[in-house]
Amino acid sequence: GLFALGASFMPQSPRWLVSRRRYKDALDTLRQIRGKNEDVRHELARCYKEFRRERATGKPTYIEFFTGANGKVLLIGVVLQLLQQLCGLNLFMYYGPTVFKKIFHAQRASFLFSALSGIVNFVSTFPALCLVDRVGRMTLLFFSASGMAICCIVLAVVGHACFKDDSVQCGDAAKYAMAGAIFFNIFNFAYGWGPVVWIYCSEIFPLKYKTKANGLTTDANWVGNFLIGFAPPWLIANLGFKTFWIFAAINIIGAIMSRMLPETRGKSLEDIQLMFHAWFHGKEIPPEMLCGEEDDSESESAELGSSS
């Protein structure tokens, strides 16, 4: 009910409105989002030029969707969503009470973990809200993955060395080191790979294929969710705490990817398409793809004004 109520106050996407030739509504929405003191006519003109360019390429086809630059961006989105699930966070969400009980050998440990993990997960999301547009998406993803990798290494080393045959061989310090690593892992996920992957995937796809691409990357997220829900009991039963070496390796891959992928902070959706074109091809952007020239924007603003 709350979701439905909130959705009733959400404006339509300006780019979607442009694609439906509702230019006046798109202009009003941009003014509502940006504020009355900002001139949004050039942004509307750029949206319109990108719409015209995509319309000139013809109707969307699945062959074009899965190949070329579109296929490469789609692969990036799918891999990011898979890594978001396979980084190990949901192992703690699904099986954390069991792991905690194994560490502390207490009945209340399961309840304690559920309560504390929820609090840590909630509070740790606020740094993402404050920093994602200041330091950038890739910076948050890098530090998030690096922090989770360190936590998984601690869990693998301390768990294998100190927790054998359901007994603690290193004293209480090992218990608190394991608990600290688990909660620090949740903290790192909540400000980075939890929310930021969704932001990045919502930005990188062209409008022509955005709906299909977001749907497919969300499917990839659910595939990863299934794997992380299915595999850990078998892994822990056979590998014990060595299982966390696997998740450490996955997080290292995530950290490497975050250093390789281009940053989208401070860029419009049209700029992001140009950025990926240059990143894939390593050469100058073709003139027909440019949508930020002042003279074009002015002429298209006039055209949109007459259409409105």
mmCIF file of C-alpha atoms in Angstrom:
data_model
loop_
_atom_site.group_PDB
_atom_site.id
_atom_site.type_symbol
_atom_site.label_atom_id
_atom_site.label_comp_id
_atom_site.label_asym_id
_atom_site.label_seq_id
_atom_site.Cartn_x
_atom_site.Cartn_y
_atom_site.Cartn_z
ATOM 1 C CA GLY A 1 0.000 0.000 0.000
ATOM 2 C CA LEU A 2 2.817 2.411 0.844
ATOM 3 C CA PHE A 3 4.583 1.586 -2.423
ATOM 4 C CA ALA A 4 1.398 2.259 -4.372
ATOM 5 C CA LEU A 5 0.826 5.535 -2.534
ATOM 6 C CA GLY A 6 4.392 6.665 -3.130
ATOM 7 C CA ALA A 7 4.245 5.754 -6.816
ATOM 8 C CA SER A 8 1.247 8.044 -7.260
ATOM 9 C CA PHE A 9 3.489 11.013 -6.392
ATOM 10 C CA MET A 10 6.343 9.972 -8.690
ATOM 11 C CA PRO A 11 6.610 11.975 -11.943
ATOM 12 C CA GLN A 12 7.024 10.196 -15.256
ATOM 13 C CA SER A 13 10.532 9.924 -16.679
ATOM 14 C CA PRO A 14 11.329 12.976 -18.853
ATOM 15 C CA ARG A 15 12.947 10.742 -21.463
ATOM 16 C CA TRP A 16 9.910 8.498 -21.590
ATOM 17 C CA LEU A 17 7.721 11.563 -22.028
ATOM 18 C CA VAL A 18 9.955 12.752 -24.885
ATOM 19 C CA SER A 19 9.641 9.345 -26.543
ATOM 20 C CA ARG A 20 5.852 9.815 -26.403
ATOM 21 C CA ARG A 21 6.221 13.361 -27.816
ATOM 22 C CA ARG A 22 4.830 14.882 -24.617
ATOM 23 C CA TYR A 23 7.439 17.634 -24.628
ATOM 24 C CA LYS A 24 5.561 20.079 -22.414
ATOM 25 C CA ASP A 25 5.111 17.403 -19.726
ATOM 26 C CA ALA A 26 8.792 16.477 -20.035
ATOM 27 C CA LEU A 27 9.799 20.127 -19.563
ATOM 28 C CA ASP A 28 7.547 20.502 -16.523
ATOM 29 C CA THR A 29 8.970 17.323 -14.998
ATOM 30 C CA LEU A 30 12.562 18.483 -15.507
ATOM 31 C CA ARG A 31 11.727 21.803 -13.866
ATOM 32 C CA GLN A 32 10.125 19.962 -10.963
ATOM 33 C CA ILE A 33 13.225 17.777 -10.526
ATOM 34 C CA ARG A 34 15.955 20.386 -11.126
ATOM 35 C CA GLY A 35 14.276 23.382 -9.521
ATOM 36 C CA LYS A 36 12.920 26.625 -10.883
ATOM 37 C CA ASN A 37 16.302 28.388 -10.868
ATOM 38 C CA GLU A 38 17.907 26.004 -13.389
ATOM 39 C CA ASP A 39 17.388 26.303 -17.140
ATOM 40 C CA VAL A 40 16.451 22.801 -18.261
ATOM 41 C CA ARG A 41 15.700 23.578 -21.912
ATOM 42 C CA HIS A 42 19.118 22.418 -23.115
ATOM 43 C CA GLU A 43 18.736 19.158 -21.178
ATOM 44 C CA LEU A 44 15.368 18.627 -22.806
ATOM 45 C CA ALA A 45 16.909 19.339 -26.222
ATOM 46 C CA ARG A 46 19.626 16.749 -25.568
ATOM 47 C CA CYS A 47 16.997 14.187 -24.563
ATOM 48 C CA TYR A 48 15.156 14.970 -27.779
ATOM 49 C CA LYS A 49 18.275 14.655 -29.934
ATOM 50 C CA GLU A 50 19.152 11.303 -28.364
ATOM 51 C CA PHE A 51 15.569 10.140 -28.959
ATOM 52 C CA ARG A 52 15.792 11.185 -32.624
ATOM 53 C CA ARG A 53 19.131 9.419 -33.013
ATOM 54 C CA GLU A 54 17.791 6.173 -31.544
ATOM 55 C CA ARG A 55 14.598 6.431 -33.582
ATOM 56 C CA ALA A 56 16.690 6.820 -36.747
ATOM 57 C CA THR A 57 18.349 3.453 -36.052
ATOM 58 C CA GLY A 58 15.018 1.672 -36.421
ATOM 59 C CA LYS A 59 12.909 -0.459 -34.139
ATOM 60 C CA PRO A 60 14.695 -2.385 -31.373
ATOM 61 C CA THR A 61 15.623 -5.962 -32.242
ATOM 62 C CA TYR A 62 16.899 -8.764 -30.055
ATOM 63 C CA ILE A 63 19.895 -9.314 -32.359
ATOM 64 C CA GLU A 64 21.021 -5.736 -31.812
ATOM 65 C CA PHE A 65 20.152 -6.030 -28.109
ATOM 66 C CA PHE A 66 22.524 -8.954 -27.539
ATOM 67 C CA THR A 67 25.368 -7.874 -29.860
ATOM 68 C CA GLY A 68 27.747 -4.985 -30.384
ATOM 69 C CA ALA A 69 28.033 -2.220 -27.827
ATOM 70 C CA ASN A 70 24.573 -3.024 -26.439
ATOM 71 C CA GLY A 71 25.625 -6.605 -25.773
ATOM 72 C CA LYS A 72 28.805 -5.458 -24.006
ATOM 73 C CA VAL A 73 26.924 -3.071 -21.713
ATOM 74 C CA LEU A 74 24.368 -5.799 -21.043
ATOM 75 C CA LEU A 75 27.160 -8.209 -20.074
ATOM 76 C CA ILE A 76 28.545 -5.621 -17.644
ATOM 77 C CA GLY A 77 25.138 -5.251 -16.007
ATOM 78 C CA VAL A 78 24.590 -9.009 -15.745
ATOM 79 C CA VAL A 79 28.029 -9.621 -14.217
ATOM 80 C CA LEU A 80 27.578 -6.794 -11.704
ATOM 81 C CA GLN A 81 24.220 -8.154 -10.571
ATOM 82 C CA LEU A 82 25.602 -11.687 -10.258
ATOM 83 C CA LEU A 83 28.580 -10.449 -8.231
ATOM 84 C CA GLN A 84 26.248 -8.455 -5.993
ATOM 85 C CA GLN A 85 24.604 -11.702 -4.890
ATOM 86 C CA LEU A 86 27.667 -13.949 -4.994
ATOM 87 C CA CYS A 87 29.814 -11.614 -2.860
ATOM 88 C CA GLY A 88 28.534 -13.506 0.192
ATOM 89 C CA LEU A 89 26.274 -11.028 1.957
ATOM 90 C CA ASN A 90 23.149 -13.152 1.634
ATOM 91 C CA LEU A 91 25.017 -16.080 3.104
ATOM 92 C CA PHE A 92 24.835 -14.122 6.374
ATOM 93 C CA MET A 93 21.265 -12.962 5.754
ATOM 94 C CA TYR A 94 20.065 -16.544 5.135
ATOM 95 C CA TYR A 95 22.426 -18.591 7.291
ATOM 96 C CA GLY A 96 23.900 -15.979 9.662
ATOM 97 C CA PRO A 97 21.928 -17.199 12.690
ATOM 98 C CA THR A 98 23.283 -20.706 12.080
ATOM 99 C CA VAL A 99 26.860 -19.433 11.721
ATOM 100 C CA PHE A 100 26.520 -17.248 14.827
ATOM 101 C CA LYS A 101 25.160 -20.157 16.837
ATOM 102 C CA LYS A 102 28.104 -22.266 15.701
ATOM 103 C CA ILE A 103 30.525 -19.574 16.831
ATOM 104 C CA PHE A 104 29.011 -18.714 20.238
ATOM 105 C CA HIS A 105 27.292 -22.020 21.091
ATOM 106 C CA ALA A 106 24.305 -20.190 22.584
ATOM 107 C CA GLN A 107 20.610 -20.348 21.811
ATOM 108 C CA ARG A 108 20.205 -16.559 21.977
ATOM 109 C CA ALA A 109 22.954 -16.048 19.397
ATOM 110 C CA SER A 110 20.538 -16.521 16.501
ATOM 111 C CA PHE A 111 18.159 -13.843 17.746
ATOM 112 C CA LEU A 112 21.050 -11.511 18.574
ATOM 113 C CA PHE A 113 22.461 -11.825 15.059
ATOM 114 C CA SER A 114 19.105 -11.152 13.408
ATOM 115 C CA ALA A 115 18.567 -8.007 15.465
ATOM 116 C CA LEU A 116 22.083 -6.588 15.093
ATOM 117 C CA SER A 117 22.451 -7.412 11.402
ATOM 118 C CA GLY A 118 19.204 -5.578 10.624
ATOM 119 C CA ILE A 119 20.370 -2.499 12.506
ATOM 120 C CA VAL A 120 23.812 -2.515 10.861
ATOM 121 C CA ASN A 121 22.318 -3.039 7.400
ATOM 122 C CA PHE A 122 19.858 -0.168 7.854
ATOM 123 C CA VAL A 123 22.285 2.365 9.322
ATOM 124 C CA SER A 124 25.054 1.559 6.847
ATOM 125 C CA THR A 125 22.873 2.446 3.867
ATOM 126 C CA PHE A 126 23.000 6.153 4.755
ATOM 127 C CA PRO A 127 26.674 6.610 3.744
ATOM 128 C CA ALA A 128 25.656 5.524 0.229
ATOM 129 C CA LEU A 129 22.931 8.175 0.142
ATOM 130 C CA CYS A 130 25.422 10.852 1.197
ATOM 131 C CA LEU A 131 28.460 9.785 -0.839
ATOM 132 C CA VAL A 132 27.277 8.207 -4.102
ATOM 133 C CA ASP A 133 27.109 11.570 -5.910
ATOM 134 C CA ARG A 134 30.152 13.001 -4.134
ATOM 135 C CA VAL A 135 32.838 10.348 -4.417
ATOM 136 C CA GLY A 136 31.286 8.355 -7.266
ATOM 137 C CA ARG A 137 29.854 4.901 -7.882
ATOM 138 C CA MET A 138 33.131 3.148 -8.652
ATOM 139 C CA THR A 139 34.870 4.463 -5.522
ATOM 140 C CA LEU A 140 32.119 3.102 -3.292
ATOM 141 C CA LEU A 141 32.123 -0.235 -5.144
ATOM 142 C CA PHE A 142 35.905 -0.536 -4.835
ATOM 143 C CA PHE A 143 36.078 0.128 -1.096
ATOM 144 C CA SER A 144 32.969 -1.973 -0.506
ATOM 145 C CA ALA A 145 34.386 -5.012 -2.337
ATOM 146 C CA SER A 146 37.822 -4.551 -0.744
ATOM 147 C CA GLY A 147 36.291 -4.396 2.733
ATOM 148 C CA MET A 148 34.195 -7.513 2.126
ATOM 149 C CA ALA A 149 37.250 -9.363 0.768
ATOM 150 C CA ILE A 150 39.199 -8.549 3.929
ATOM 151 C CA CYS A 151 36.297 -9.731 6.095
ATOM 152 C CA CYS A 152 36.041 -13.007 4.198
ATOM 153 C CA ILE A 153 39.788 -13.598 4.570
ATOM 154 C CA VAL A 154 39.509 -13.023 8.343
ATOM 155 C CA LEU A 155 36.579 -15.442 8.545
ATOM 156 C CA ALA A 156 38.471 -18.066 6.526
ATOM 157 C CA VAL A 157 41.726 -17.792 8.492
ATOM 158 C CA VAL A 158 40.325 -17.432 12.011
ATOM 159 C CA GLY A 159 37.508 -19.919 11.403
ATOM 160 C CA HIS A 160 39.804 -22.614 10.045
ATOM 161 C CA ALA A 161 42.417 -22.080 12.753
ATOM 162 C CA CYS A 162 40.208 -21.658 15.812
ATOM 163 C CA PHE A 163 36.934 -23.476 15.197
ATOM 164 C CA LYS A 164 37.441 -27.206 14.790
ATOM 165 C CA ASP A 165 35.237 -30.071 15.846
ATOM 166 C CA ASP A 166 32.614 -27.637 17.237
ATOM 167 C CA SER A 167 35.091 -26.284 19.789
ATOM 168 C CA VAL A 168 36.895 -22.970 20.136
ATOM 169 C CA GLN A 169 40.664 -23.387 20.335
ATOM 170 C CA CYS A 170 41.724 -19.718 20.436
ATOM 171 C CA GLY A 171 39.659 -18.266 23.269
ATOM 172 C CA ASP A 172 36.921 -15.654 23.242
ATOM 173 C CA ALA A 173 38.988 -13.267 21.123
ATOM 174 C CA ALA A 174 38.402 -15.515 18.108
ATOM 175 C CA LYS A 175 34.630 -15.375 18.648
ATOM 176 C CA TYR A 176 34.569 -11.594 18.686
ATOM 177 C CA ALA A 177 36.937 -11.381 15.715
ATOM 178 C CA MET A 178 34.546 -13.563 13.719
ATOM 179 C CA ALA A 179 31.495 -11.562 14.835
ATOM 180 C CA GLY A 180 33.254 -8.288 14.008
ATOM 181 C CA ALA A 181 34.185 -9.560 10.544
ATOM 182 C CA ILE A 182 30.587 -10.600 9.848
ATOM 183 C CA PHE A 183 29.117 -7.224 10.845
ATOM 184 C CA PHE A 184 31.871 -5.299 9.061
ATOM 185 C CA ASN A 185 31.050 -7.351 5.961
ATOM 186 C CA ILE A 186 27.397 -6.310 6.219
ATOM 187 C CA PHE A 187 28.475 -2.685 6.696
ATOM 188 C CA ASN A 188 30.637 -2.755 3.555
ATOM 189 C CA PHE A 189 27.879 -4.311 1.478
ATOM 190 C CA ALA A 190 25.206 -1.877 2.667
ATOM 191 C CA TYR A 191 27.039 1.286 1.560
ATOM 192 C CA GLY A 192 28.462 -0.160 -1.670
ATOM 193 C CA TRP A 193 27.488 -3.258 -3.589
ATOM 194 C CA GLY A 194 24.003 -3.315 -2.104
ATOM 195 C CA PRO A 195 22.569 -0.043 -3.460
ATOM 196 C CA VAL A 196 25.199 1.182 -5.943
ATOM 197 C CA VAL A 197 24.935 -1.726 -8.405
ATOM 198 C CA TRP A 198 21.250 -0.912 -8.885
ATOM 199 C CA ILE A 199 22.090 2.762 -9.489
ATOM 200 C CA TYR A 200 24.812 1.923 -12.017
ATOM 201 C CA CYS A 201 22.637 -0.537 -13.934
ATOM 202 C CA SER A 202 19.828 2.014 -14.156
ATOM 203 C CA GLU A 203 22.205 4.497 -15.813
ATOM 204 C CA ILE A 204 24.252 2.573 -18.367
ATOM 205 C CA PHE A 205 21.635 1.333 -20.840
ATOM 206 C CA PRO A 206 20.330 3.352 -23.808
ATOM 207 C CA LEU A 207 16.682 4.338 -23.644
ATOM 208 C CA LYS A 208 15.906 2.110 -26.616
ATOM 209 C CA TYR A 209 16.753 -1.031 -24.633
ATOM 210 C CA LYS A 210 16.532 0.171 -21.028
ATOM 211 C CA THR A 211 13.395 -1.787 -20.109
ATOM 212 C CA LYS A 212 14.634 -5.100 -21.520
ATOM 213 C CA ALA A 213 18.143 -4.595 -20.115
ATOM 214 C CA ASN A 214 16.951 -3.723 -16.613
ATOM 215 C CA GLY A 215 14.645 -6.736 -16.696
ATOM 216 C CA LEU A 216 17.421 -9.095 -17.761
ATOM 217 C CA THR A 217 19.941 -7.784 -15.222
ATOM 218 C CA THR A 218 17.318 -8.161 -12.496
ATOM 219 C CA ASP A 219 16.853 -11.771 -13.640
ATOM 220 C CA ALA A 220 20.624 -12.209 -13.251
ATOM 221 C CA ASN A 221 20.341 -10.881 -9.693
ATOM 222 C CA TRP A 222 17.702 -13.505 -8.895
ATOM 223 C CA VAL A 223 19.833 -16.247 -10.432
ATOM 224 C CA GLY A 224 22.667 -15.178 -8.137
ATOM 225 C CA ASN A 225 20.232 -15.077 -5.230
ATOM 226 C CA PHE A 226 19.201 -18.664 -5.961
ATOM 227 C CA LEU A 227 22.824 -19.795 -6.122
ATOM 228 C CA ILE A 228 23.742 -18.078 -2.855
ATOM 229 C CA GLY A 229 20.685 -19.588 -1.204
ATOM 230 C CA PHE A 230 21.378 -23.091 -2.513
ATOM 231 C CA ALA A 231 25.172 -23.502 -2.357
ATOM 232 C CA PRO A 232 26.371 -22.375 1.141
ATOM 233 C CA PRO A 233 24.971 -25.302 3.172
ATOM 234 C CA TRP A 234 26.789 -27.757 0.896
ATOM 235 C CA LEU A 235 29.971 -25.632 0.843
ATOM 236 C CA ILE A 236 30.100 -25.176 4.613
ATOM 237 C CA ALA A 237 29.382 -28.873 5.207
ATOM 238 C CA ASN A 238 32.274 -29.893 2.936
ATOM 239 C CA LEU A 239 34.748 -27.009 3.210
ATOM 240 C CA GLY A 240 33.927 -25.495 6.575
ATOM 241 C CA PHE A 241 35.248 -21.966 7.010
ATOM 242 C CA LYS A 242 37.455 -22.399 3.930
ATOM 243 C CA THR A 243 34.253 -21.531 2.057
ATOM 244 C CA PHE A 244 35.022 -17.861 2.711
ATOM 245 C CA TRP A 245 38.111 -18.039 0.495
ATOM 246 C CA ILE A 246 35.688 -18.425 -2.425
ATOM 247 C CA PHE A 247 33.798 -15.294 -1.410
ATOM 248 C CA ALA A 248 37.058 -13.423 -0.856
ATOM 249 C CA ALA A 249 38.058 -14.239 -4.446
ATOM 250 C CA ILE A 250 34.659 -13.084 -5.758
ATOM 251 C CA ASN A 251 35.012 -9.776 -3.919
ATOM 252 C CA ILE A 252 38.516 -9.290 -5.295
ATOM 253 C CA ILE A 253 37.044 -9.710 -8.795
ATOM 254 C CA GLY A 254 34.442 -7.084 -7.856
ATOM 255 C CA ALA A 255 37.158 -4.681 -6.681
ATOM 256 C CA ILE A 256 39.080 -5.150 -9.945
ATOM 257 C CA MET A 257 35.933 -4.519 -12.000
ATOM 258 C CA SER A 258 35.225 -1.317 -10.095
ATOM 259 C CA ARG A 259 38.692 -0.058 -11.085
ATOM 260 C CA MET A 260 38.113 -0.910 -14.739
ATOM 261 C CA LEU A 261 34.585 0.354 -15.376
ATOM 262 C CA PRO A 262 33.947 4.016 -16.267
ATOM 263 C CA GLU A 263 32.462 6.381 -13.693
ATOM 264 C CA THR A 264 28.949 7.734 -14.284
ATOM 265 C CA ARG A 265 28.836 10.326 -11.500
ATOM 266 C CA GLY A 266 27.824 13.780 -12.683
ATOM 267 C CA LYS A 267 26.937 12.630 -16.207
ATOM 268 C CA SER A 268 23.596 12.714 -17.970
ATOM 269 C CA LEU A 269 22.206 9.504 -19.432
ATOM 270 C CA GLU A 270 23.112 10.823 -22.898
ATOM 271 C CA ASP A 271 26.704 11.522 -21.797
ATOM 272 C CA ILE A 272 26.967 8.012 -20.376
ATOM 273 C CA GLN A 273 26.147 6.487 -23.768
ATOM 274 C CA LEU A 274 28.908 8.559 -25.364
ATOM 275 C CA MET A 275 31.293 7.615 -22.567
ATOM 276 C CA PHE A 276 30.743 3.892 -23.099
ATOM 277 C CA HIS A 277 31.105 4.302 -26.866
ATOM 278 C CA ALA A 278 34.521 5.905 -26.337
ATOM 279 C CA TRP A 279 35.442 3.321 -23.678
ATOM 280 C CA PHE A 280 34.615 0.367 -25.923
ATOM 281 C CA HIS A 281 36.177 1.684 -29.114
ATOM 282 C CA GLY A 282 39.003 3.813 -27.769
ATOM 283 C CA LYS A 283 38.466 6.530 -30.361
ATOM 284 C CA GLU A 284 36.683 9.798 -30.860
ATOM 285 C CA ILE A 285 32.927 9.955 -30.702
ATOM 286 C CA PRO A 286 31.240 10.244 -34.120
ATOM 287 C CA PRO A 287 29.694 13.698 -34.702
ATOM 288 C CA GLU A 288 26.226 12.217 -35.192
ATOM 289 C CA MET A 289 26.324 10.877 -31.621
ATOM 290 C CA LEU A 290 27.153 14.225 -30.054
ATOM 291 C CA CYS A 291 24.128 15.813 -28.428
ATOM 292 C CA GLY A 292 25.555 18.687 -26.447
ATOM 293 C CA GLU A 293 26.412 21.323 -29.067
ATOM 294 C CA GLU A 294 25.029 24.730 -28.214
ATOM 295 C CA ASP A 295 23.711 25.583 -31.672
ATOM 296 C CA ASP A 296 21.926 22.237 -32.013
ATOM 297 C CA SER A 297 20.470 22.571 -28.546
ATOM 298 C CA GLU A 298 19.155 26.027 -29.289
ATOM 299 C CA SER A 299 17.533 24.996 -32.567
ATOM 300 C CA GLU A 300 16.031 21.896 -31.002
ATOM 301 C CA SER A 301 14.803 23.916 -28.045
ATOM 302 C CA ALA A 302 12.969 26.156 -30.512
ATOM 303 C CA GLU A 303 11.569 23.108 -32.303
ATOM 304 C CA LEU A 304 10.407 21.591 -29.026
ATOM 305 C CA GLY A 305 8.896 24.923 -28.018
ATOM 306 C CA SER A 306 6.842 25.075 -31.190
ATOM 307 C CA SER A 307 5.814 21.421 -30.755
ATOM 308 C CA SER A 308 4.741 22.090 -27.187
#
